[in-house]
Coordinates of C-alpha atoms in Angstrom, one line a residue:
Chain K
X1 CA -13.9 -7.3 11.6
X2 CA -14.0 -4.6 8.8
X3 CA -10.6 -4.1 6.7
X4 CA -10.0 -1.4 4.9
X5 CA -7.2 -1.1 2.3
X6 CA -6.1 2.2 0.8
X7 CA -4.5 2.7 -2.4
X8 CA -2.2 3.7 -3.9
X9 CA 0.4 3.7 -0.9
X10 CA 2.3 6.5 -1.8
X11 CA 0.8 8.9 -4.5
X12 CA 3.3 11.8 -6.6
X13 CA 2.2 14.3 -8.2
X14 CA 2.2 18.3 -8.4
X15 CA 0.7 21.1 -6.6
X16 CA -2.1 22.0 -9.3
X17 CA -2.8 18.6 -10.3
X18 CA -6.0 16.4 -9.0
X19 CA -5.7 13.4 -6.5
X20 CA -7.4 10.4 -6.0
X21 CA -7.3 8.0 -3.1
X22 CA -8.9 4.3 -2.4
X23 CA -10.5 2.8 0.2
X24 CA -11.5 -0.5 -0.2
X25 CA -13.6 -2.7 2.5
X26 CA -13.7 -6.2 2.8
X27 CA -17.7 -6.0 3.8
X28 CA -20.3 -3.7 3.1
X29 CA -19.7 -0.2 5.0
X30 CA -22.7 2.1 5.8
X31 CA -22.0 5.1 3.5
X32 CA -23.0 7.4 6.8
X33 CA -20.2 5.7 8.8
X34 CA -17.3 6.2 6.4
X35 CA -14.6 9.2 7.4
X36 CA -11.5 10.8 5.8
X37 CA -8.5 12.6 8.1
X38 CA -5.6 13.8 6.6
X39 CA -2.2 13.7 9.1
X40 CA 0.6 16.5 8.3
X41 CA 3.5 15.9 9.7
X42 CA 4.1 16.1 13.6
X43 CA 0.2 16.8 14.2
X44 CA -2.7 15.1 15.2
X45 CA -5.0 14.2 12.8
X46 CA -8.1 16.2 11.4
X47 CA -11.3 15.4 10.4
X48 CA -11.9 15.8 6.3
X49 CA -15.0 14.3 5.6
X50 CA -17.7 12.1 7.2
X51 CA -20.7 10.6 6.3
X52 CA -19.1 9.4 2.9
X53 CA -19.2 12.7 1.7
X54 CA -20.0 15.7 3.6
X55 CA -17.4 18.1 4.7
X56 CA -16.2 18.8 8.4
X57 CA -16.5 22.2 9.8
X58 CA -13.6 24.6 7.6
X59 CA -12.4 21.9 4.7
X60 CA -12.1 23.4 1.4
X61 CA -14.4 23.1 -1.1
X62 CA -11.4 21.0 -3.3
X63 CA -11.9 17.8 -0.9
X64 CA -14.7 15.9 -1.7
X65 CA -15.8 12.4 -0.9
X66 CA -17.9 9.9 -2.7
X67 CA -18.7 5.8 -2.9
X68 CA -20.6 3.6 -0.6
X69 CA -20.9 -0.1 0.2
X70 CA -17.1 -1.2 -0.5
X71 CA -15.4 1.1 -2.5
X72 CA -14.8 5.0 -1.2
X73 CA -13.2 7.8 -2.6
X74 CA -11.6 11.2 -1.2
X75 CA -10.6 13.1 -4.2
X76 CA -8.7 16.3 -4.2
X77 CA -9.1 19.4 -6.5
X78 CA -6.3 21.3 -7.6
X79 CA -3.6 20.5 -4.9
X80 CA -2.5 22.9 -3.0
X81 CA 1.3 22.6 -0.9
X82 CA -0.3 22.2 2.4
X83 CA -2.5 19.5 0.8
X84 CA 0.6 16.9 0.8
X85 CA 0.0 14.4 4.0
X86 CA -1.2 11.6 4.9
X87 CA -5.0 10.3 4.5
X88 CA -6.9 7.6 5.9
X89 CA -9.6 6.2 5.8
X90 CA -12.1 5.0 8.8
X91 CA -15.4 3.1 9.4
X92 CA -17.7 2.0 12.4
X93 CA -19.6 -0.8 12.1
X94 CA -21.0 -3.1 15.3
X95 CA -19.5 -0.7 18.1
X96 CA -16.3 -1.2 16.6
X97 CA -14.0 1.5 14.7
X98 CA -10.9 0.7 12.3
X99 CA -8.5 2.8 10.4
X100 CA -6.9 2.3 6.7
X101 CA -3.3 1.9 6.4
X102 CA -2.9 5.1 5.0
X103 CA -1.9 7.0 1.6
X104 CA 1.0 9.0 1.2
X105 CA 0.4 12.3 -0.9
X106 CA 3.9 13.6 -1.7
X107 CA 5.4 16.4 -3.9
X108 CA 6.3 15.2 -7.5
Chain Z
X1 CA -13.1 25.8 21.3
X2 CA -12.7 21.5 22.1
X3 CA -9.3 21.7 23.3
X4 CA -8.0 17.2 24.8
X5 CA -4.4 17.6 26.4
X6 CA -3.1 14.5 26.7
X7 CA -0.6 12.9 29.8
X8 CA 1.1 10.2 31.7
X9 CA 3.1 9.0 28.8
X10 CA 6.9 8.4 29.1
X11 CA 9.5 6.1 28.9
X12 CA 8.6 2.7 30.8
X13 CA 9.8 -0.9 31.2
X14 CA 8.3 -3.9 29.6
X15 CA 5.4 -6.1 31.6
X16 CA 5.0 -2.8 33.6
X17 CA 1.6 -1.1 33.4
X18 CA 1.1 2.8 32.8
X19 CA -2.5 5.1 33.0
X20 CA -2.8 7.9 30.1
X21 CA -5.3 10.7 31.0
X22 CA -6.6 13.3 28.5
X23 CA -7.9 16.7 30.1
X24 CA -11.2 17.9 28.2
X25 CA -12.4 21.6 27.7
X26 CA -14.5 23.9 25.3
X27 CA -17.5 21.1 25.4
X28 CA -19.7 19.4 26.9
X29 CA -17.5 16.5 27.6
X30 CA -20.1 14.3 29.5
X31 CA -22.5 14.3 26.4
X32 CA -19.9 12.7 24.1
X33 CA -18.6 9.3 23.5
X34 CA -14.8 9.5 23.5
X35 CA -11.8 7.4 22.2
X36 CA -8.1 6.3 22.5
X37 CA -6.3 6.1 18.8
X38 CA -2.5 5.2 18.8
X39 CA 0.2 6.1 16.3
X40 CA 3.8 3.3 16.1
X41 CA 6.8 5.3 15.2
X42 CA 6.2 6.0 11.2
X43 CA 3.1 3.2 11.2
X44 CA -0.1 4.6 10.5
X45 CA -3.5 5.1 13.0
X46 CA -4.6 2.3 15.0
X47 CA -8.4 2.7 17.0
X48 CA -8.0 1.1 20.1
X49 CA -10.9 1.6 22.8
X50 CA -14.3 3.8 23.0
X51 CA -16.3 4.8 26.1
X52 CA -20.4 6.3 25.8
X53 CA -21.0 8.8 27.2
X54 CA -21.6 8.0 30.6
X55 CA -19.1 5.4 30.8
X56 CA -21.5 2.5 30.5
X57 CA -20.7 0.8 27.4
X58 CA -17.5 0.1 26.4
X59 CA -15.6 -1.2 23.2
X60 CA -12.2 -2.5 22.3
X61 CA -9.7 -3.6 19.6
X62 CA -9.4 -6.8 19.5
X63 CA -5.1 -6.2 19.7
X64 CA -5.8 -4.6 23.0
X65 CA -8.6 -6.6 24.2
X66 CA -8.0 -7.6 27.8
X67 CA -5.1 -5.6 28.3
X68 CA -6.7 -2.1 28.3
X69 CA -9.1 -0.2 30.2
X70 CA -11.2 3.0 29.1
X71 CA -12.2 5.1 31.8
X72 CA -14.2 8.2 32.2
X73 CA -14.5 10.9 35.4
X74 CA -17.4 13.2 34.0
X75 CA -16.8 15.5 36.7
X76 CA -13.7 16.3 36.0
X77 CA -13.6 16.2 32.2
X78 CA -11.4 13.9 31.8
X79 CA -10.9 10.5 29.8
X80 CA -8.1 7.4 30.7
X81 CA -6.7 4.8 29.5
X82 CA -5.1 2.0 31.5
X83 CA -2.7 -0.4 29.9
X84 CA -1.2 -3.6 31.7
X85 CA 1.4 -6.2 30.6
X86 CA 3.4 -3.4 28.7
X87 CA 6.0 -4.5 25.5
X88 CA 7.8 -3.1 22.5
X89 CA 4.9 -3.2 20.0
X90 CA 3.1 -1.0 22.8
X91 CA 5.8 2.1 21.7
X92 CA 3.3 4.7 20.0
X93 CA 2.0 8.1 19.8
X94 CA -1.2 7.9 22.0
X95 CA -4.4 10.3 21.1
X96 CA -7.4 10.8 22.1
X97 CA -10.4 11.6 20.6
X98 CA -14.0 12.9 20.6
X99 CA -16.9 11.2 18.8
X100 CA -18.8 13.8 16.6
X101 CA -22.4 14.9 15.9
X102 CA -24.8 16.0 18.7
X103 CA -23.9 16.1 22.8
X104 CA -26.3 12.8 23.9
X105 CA -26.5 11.9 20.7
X106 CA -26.2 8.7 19.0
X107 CA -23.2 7.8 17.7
X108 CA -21.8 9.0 14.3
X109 CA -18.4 7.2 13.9
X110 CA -16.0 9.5 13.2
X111 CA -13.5 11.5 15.4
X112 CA -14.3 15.1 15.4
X113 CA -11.3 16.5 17.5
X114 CA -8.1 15.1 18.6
X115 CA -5.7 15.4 21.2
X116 CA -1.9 16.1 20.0
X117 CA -0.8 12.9 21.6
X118 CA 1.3 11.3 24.6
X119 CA 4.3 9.6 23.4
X120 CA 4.5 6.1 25.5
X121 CA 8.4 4.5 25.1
X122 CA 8.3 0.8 26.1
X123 CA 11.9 -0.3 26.9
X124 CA 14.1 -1.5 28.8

């Protein structure tokens, strides 16, 4: 089975400043099998980026996604206030789908 | 648009056994593969279960392996989940979800659209 760990946990900083989240596997990961969601609180959660890198259908241009084989990166331009959530990470490999534990993106 | 209304969750006893359904509109729901994802109070996203598009392969977590059962009625858009032997670490937030890319399509792993959830409360 796949892992994937995301770091940091919990990340702080300020609307205007840059983010970047983790995602570490503990095998390889096909780069075209490798999504970002981000979860606000009380909703479902929404698709940011799949394939590694390209953008679902309405994400701003300031999410972008980038890495392949073990090591995967969302990054975040310029953080806007509705950016602050929670992101994780998610792969499918051998019929099978599993989910990061999740970074926290809160107001500094 | 894809709109997945979930239902059937509520507050049920341990070793008990309880069917979800999610109600499907806005696509071609018999072209798609489609999931289950649960959320624990405060934990984060756990993938549970997938179903092809005709209902003819089937995948699960290994943590509900056994104990759960994806289902599919194409001709009534709508996707299930059946869960036996009930207990506390069951308690979560239950979505569904569709697969992405292309209606027949192979599939792309990643979840496209999601459900708002069904709340399932295991106690007694």
């Amino acid at each position: 089975e796949i892992v994937l760990t995301q770091s940091p946990g919990t990340l702080s900083l300020s609307p205007g400043e840059g983010a970047t989240l983790s995602c570490r596997a503990n095998q390889r990961v096909t780069s075209s099998h490798l999504a970002w969601y981000q979860q606000r609180p009380g909703q479902a959660p929404r698709l940011l980026i799949y394939g590694a890198s390209s953008r679902a259908t309405g994400i701003p241009e300031r999410f972008s996604g980038s890495g392949s084989g073990t090591d995967f990166t969302l990054t975040i331009s310029r953080l806007e206030p509705e950016d602050f959530a929670v992101y994780y990470c998610q792969q499918y490999g051998s019929s099978l789908y599993t989910f990061g534990q999740g970074t926290k993106l809160e107001i500094k | 648009q894809v709109h997945l209304v979930e239902s059937g969750g509520g507050v049920v006893q341990p070793e008990t056994s309880l069917r979800l359904s999610c109600a499907a509109s806005g696509f071609t729901f018999s072209g798609y593969a489609m999931h289950w994802v649960r959320q624990a109070p405060g934990k984060g996203l756990e993938w549970m279960t997938v179903i092809s598009h005709d209902g003819n392969r089937k995948y699960y977590a290994d943590s509900v392996q056994g104990r759960a059962t994806i289902s599919r009625d194409n001709s009534k858009n709508t996707l299930y989940l059946h869960i036996n032997s009930l207990t506390t670490d069951d308690t979560a937030l239950y979505f569904c979800a569709k697969e992405g890319g292309y209606s027949y399509g192979p599939w792309v792993g990643y979840l496209d659209n999601w459900g708002q959830g069904s709340l399932v409360t295991v106690s007694s």
